[in-house]
Tab-separated table of C-alpha atoms in Angstrom:
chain	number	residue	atom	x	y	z
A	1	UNK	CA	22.992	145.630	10.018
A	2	UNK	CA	25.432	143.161	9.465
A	3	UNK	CA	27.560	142.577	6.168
A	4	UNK	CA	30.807	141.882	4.975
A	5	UNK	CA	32.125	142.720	1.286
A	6	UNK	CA	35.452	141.645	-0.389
A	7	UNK	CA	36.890	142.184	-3.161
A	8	UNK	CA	35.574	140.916	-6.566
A	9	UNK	CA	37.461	138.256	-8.593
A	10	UNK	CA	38.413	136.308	-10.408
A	11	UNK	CA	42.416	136.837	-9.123
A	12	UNK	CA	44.494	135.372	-11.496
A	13	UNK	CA	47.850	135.198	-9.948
A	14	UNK	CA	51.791	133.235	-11.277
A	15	UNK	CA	53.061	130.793	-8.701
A	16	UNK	CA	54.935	132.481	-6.129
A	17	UNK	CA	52.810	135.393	-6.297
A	18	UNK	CA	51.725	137.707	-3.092
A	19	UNK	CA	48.006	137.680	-2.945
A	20	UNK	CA	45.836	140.356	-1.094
A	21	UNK	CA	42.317	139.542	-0.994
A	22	UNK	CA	40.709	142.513	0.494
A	23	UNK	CA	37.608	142.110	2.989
A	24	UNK	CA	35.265	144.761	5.224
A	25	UNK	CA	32.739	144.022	7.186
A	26	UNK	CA	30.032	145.998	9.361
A	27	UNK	CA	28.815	145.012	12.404
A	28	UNK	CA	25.933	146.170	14.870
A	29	UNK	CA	28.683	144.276	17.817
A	30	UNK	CA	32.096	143.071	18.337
A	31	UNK	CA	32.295	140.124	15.664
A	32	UNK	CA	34.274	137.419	15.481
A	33	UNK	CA	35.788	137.404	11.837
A	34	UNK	CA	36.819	134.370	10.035
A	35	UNK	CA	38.410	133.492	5.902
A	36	UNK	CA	37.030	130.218	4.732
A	37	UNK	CA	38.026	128.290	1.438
A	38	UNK	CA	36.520	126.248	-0.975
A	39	UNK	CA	38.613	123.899	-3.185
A	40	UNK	CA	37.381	122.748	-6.165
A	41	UNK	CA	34.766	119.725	-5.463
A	42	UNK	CA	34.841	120.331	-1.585
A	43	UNK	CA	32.905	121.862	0.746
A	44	UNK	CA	34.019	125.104	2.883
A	45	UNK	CA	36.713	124.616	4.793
A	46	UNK	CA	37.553	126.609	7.414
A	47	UNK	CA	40.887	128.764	6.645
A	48	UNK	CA	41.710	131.015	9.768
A	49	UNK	CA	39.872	132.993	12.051
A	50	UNK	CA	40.100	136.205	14.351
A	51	UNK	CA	38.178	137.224	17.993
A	52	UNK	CA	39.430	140.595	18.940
A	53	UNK	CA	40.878	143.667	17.651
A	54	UNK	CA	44.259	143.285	16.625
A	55	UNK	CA	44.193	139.403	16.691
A	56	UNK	CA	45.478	137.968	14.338
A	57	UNK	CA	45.018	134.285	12.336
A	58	UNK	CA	46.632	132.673	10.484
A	59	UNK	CA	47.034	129.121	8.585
A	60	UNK	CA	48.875	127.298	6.040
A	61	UNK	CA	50.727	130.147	5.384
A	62	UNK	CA	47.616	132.592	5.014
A	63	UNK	CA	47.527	135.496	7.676
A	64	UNK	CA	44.868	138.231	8.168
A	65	UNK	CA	45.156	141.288	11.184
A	66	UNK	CA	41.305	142.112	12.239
A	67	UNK	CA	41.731	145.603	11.880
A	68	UNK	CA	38.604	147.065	14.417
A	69	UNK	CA	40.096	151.050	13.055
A	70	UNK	CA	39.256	150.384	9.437
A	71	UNK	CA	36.850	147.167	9.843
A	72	UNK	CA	38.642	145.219	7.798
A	73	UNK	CA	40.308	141.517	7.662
A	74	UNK	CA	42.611	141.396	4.327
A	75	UNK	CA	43.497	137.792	3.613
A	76	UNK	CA	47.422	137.830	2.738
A	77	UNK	CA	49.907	135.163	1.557
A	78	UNK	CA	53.647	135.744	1.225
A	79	UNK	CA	53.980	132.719	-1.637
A	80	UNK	CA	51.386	131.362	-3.476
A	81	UNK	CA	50.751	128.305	-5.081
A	82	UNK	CA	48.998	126.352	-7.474
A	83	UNK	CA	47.136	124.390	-4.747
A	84	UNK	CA	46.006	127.644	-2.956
A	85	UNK	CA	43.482	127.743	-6.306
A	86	UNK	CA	40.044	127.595	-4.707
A	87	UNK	CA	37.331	130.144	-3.430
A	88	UNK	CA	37.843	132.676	-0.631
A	89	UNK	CA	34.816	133.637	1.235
A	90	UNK	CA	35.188	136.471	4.485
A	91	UNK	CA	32.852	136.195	7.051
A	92	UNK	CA	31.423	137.175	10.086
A	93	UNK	CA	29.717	136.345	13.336
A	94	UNK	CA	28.575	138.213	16.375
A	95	UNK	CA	27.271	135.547	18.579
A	96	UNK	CA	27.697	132.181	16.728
A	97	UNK	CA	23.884	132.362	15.786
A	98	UNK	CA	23.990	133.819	12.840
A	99	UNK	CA	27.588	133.647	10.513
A	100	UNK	CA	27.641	136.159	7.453
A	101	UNK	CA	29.533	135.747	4.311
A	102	UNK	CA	30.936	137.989	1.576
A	103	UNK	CA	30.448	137.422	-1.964
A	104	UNK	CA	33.986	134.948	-2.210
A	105	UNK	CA	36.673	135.680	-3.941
A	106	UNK	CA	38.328	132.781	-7.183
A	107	UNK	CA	41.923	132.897	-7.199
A	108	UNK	CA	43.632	131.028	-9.938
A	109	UNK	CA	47.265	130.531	-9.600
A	110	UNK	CA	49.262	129.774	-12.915
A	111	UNK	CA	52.356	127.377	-12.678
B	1	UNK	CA	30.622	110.736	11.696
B	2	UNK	CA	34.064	112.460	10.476
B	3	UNK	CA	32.307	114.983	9.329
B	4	UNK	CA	28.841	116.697	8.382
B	5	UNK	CA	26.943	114.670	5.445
B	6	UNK	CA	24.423	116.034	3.446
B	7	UNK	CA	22.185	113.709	0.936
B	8	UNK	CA	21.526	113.741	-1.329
B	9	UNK	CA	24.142	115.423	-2.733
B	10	UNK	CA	22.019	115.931	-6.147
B	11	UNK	CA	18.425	116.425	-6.677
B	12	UNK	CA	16.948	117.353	-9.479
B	13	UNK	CA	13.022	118.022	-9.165
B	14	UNK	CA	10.044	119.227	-11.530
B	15	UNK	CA	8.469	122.635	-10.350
B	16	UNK	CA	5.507	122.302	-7.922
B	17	UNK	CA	7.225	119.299	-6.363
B	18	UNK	CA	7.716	118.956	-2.440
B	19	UNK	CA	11.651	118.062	-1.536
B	20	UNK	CA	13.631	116.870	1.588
B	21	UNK	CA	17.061	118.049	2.239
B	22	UNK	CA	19.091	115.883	5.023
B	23	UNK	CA	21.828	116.510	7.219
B	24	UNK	CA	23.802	115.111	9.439
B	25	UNK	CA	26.052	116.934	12.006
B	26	UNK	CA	29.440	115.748	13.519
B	27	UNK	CA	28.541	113.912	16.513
B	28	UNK	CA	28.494	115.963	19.513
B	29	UNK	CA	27.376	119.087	18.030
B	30	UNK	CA	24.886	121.213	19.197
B	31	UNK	CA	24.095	123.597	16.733
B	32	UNK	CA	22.764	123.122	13.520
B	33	UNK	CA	22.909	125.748	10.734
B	34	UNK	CA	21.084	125.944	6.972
B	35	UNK	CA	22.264	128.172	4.404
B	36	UNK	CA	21.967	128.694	1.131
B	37	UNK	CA	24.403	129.415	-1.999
B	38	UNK	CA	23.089	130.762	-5.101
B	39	UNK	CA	25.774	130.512	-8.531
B	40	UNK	CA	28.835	133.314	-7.652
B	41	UNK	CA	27.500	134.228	-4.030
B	42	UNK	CA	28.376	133.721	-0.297
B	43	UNK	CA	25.917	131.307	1.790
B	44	UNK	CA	23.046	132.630	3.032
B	45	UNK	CA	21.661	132.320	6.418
B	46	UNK	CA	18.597	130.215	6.937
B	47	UNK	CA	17.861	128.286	9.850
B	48	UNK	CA	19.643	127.877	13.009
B	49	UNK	CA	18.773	124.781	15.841
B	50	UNK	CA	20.407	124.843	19.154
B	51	UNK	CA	20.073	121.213	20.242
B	52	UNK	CA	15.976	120.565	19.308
B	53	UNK	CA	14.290	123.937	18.495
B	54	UNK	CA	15.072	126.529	15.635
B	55	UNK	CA	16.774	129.237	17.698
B	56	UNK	CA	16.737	131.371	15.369
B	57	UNK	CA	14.626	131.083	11.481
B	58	UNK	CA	14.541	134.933	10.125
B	59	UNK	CA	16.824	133.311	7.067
B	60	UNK	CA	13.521	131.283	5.366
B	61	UNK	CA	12.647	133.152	2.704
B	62	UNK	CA	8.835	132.429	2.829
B	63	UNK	CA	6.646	129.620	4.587
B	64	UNK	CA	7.105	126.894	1.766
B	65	UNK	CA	10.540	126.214	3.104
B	66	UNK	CA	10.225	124.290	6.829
B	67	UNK	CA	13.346	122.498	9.035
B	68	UNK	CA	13.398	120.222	11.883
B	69	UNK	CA	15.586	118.461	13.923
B	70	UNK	CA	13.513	116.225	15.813
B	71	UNK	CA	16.038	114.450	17.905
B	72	UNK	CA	18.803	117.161	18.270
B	73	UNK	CA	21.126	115.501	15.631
B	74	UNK	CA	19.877	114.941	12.405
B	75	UNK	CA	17.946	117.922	10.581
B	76	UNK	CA	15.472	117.758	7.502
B	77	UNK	CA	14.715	121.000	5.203
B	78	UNK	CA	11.699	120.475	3.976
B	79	UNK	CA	10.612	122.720	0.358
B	80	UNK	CA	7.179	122.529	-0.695
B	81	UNK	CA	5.717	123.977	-3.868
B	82	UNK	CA	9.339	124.077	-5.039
B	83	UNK	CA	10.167	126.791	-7.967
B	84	UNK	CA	12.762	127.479	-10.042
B	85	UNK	CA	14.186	130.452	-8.266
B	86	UNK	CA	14.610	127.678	-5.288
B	87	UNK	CA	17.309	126.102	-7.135
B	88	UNK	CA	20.800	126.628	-5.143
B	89	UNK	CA	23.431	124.793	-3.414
B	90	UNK	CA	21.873	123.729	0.268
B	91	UNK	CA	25.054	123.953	2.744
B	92	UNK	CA	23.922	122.755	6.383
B	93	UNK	CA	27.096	123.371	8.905
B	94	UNK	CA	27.563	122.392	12.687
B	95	UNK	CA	29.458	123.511	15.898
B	96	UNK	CA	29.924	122.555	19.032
B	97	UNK	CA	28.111	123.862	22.150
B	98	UNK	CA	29.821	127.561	22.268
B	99	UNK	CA	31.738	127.328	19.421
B	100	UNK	CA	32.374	129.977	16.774
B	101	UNK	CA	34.253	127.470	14.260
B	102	UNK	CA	31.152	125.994	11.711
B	103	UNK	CA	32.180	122.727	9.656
B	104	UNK	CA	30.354	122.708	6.642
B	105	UNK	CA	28.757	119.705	4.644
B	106	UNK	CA	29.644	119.821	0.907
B	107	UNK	CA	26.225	120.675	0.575
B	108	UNK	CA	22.842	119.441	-1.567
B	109	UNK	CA	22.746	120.915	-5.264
B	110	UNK	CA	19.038	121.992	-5.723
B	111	UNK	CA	17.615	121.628	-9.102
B	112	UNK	CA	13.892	123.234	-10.104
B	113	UNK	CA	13.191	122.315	-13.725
């Protein structure tokens, strides 16, 4: 079947911070792979996405390689900050019919 | 609109009760999705309409929930018999015709008491 699974939280990072949030997925295809966010009080947003092996998105400073050798997407960020608190959520989609999520992910970033 | 709208975007409702869930797409779009996010878990698929008819509805959990989208744009989830294990965050989402990016509503907060 089809599944994804990242990492359990809460992350609890200092400002400035490098943040890994790890994601895996399985797939019965080639999927299209994708890291939306959810701030507090807001809906998902989407964060970056990625179509092929190799690709690889990235946004607001956020980057993740889809990696087809070890099915994976890690989430990265160089910096973080305080506003980058929210909910990280990994997900997947084969066709566009169907999009499956992981379990998200809380980060908390500390001033 | 701007964006997708869901209302309302609070309902509260005693068990037994029958409930109606609305959203409304970005303009344009073609597909309609419904999911489903229960306390500290990822959305789960429901329902999927391209344009009119549910392309795809292996994601309803049993035959008390029901969605249409009479016109192509607007879609109702319908919940009869609601119970408390119903109660969830209702999330519909949107994209347009061959797209792979979904914009999400901020979603209908289910309540079974």
């Amino acid at each position: 079947g089809n599944s994804v699974t990242q990492m359990e939280g809460p992350v609890t990072l200092s400002e400035e911070a490098f943040l890994t949030i790890n994601c895996t997925y399985t797939a019965t295809g080639y999927p299209s792979l994708f890291w939306y966010v959810q701030y507090p009080g807001e809906g998902l947003q989407l964060l970056l996405k990625a179509t092929k092996a190799d690709d690889k998105g990235s946004n607001k400073g956020f980057e993740a390689t889809y990696r087809k050798e070890t099915t994976s997407f890690h989430l990265e960020k160089g910096s973080v900050q305080v506003s980058d608190s929210a909910v990280y959520f990994c997900a997947l989609t084969l066709t566009g019919n169907q999009f499956y999520f992981g379990t998200g992910t809380s980060l908390t970033v500390i001033p | 609109g701007a964006g997708v709208s869901q209302t309302p975007s609070n309902k509260v409702t005693e068990k037994g009760k029958y409930v109606e869930l609305r959203c409304d797409p970005i303009s344009g779009h073609t597909a309609l999705y419904w999911y489903r996010q229960s306390l500290g878990q990822g959305p789960e698929f429901l329902i999927y309409f391209q344009g009119t008819g549910a392309a795809d509805d292996s994601g309803l959990p049993n035959d008390r929930f029901f969605a249409v989208r009479p016109e192509g744009s607007v879609s109702t989830l319908k919940i009869q018999r609601t119970e408390r294990g119903d109660s969830a965050v209702y999330l519909c989402a949107s994209t347009r015709s061959g797209g792979t990016e979904a914009f999400f509503g901020q979603g209908t907060r289910l309540t079974v008491v």
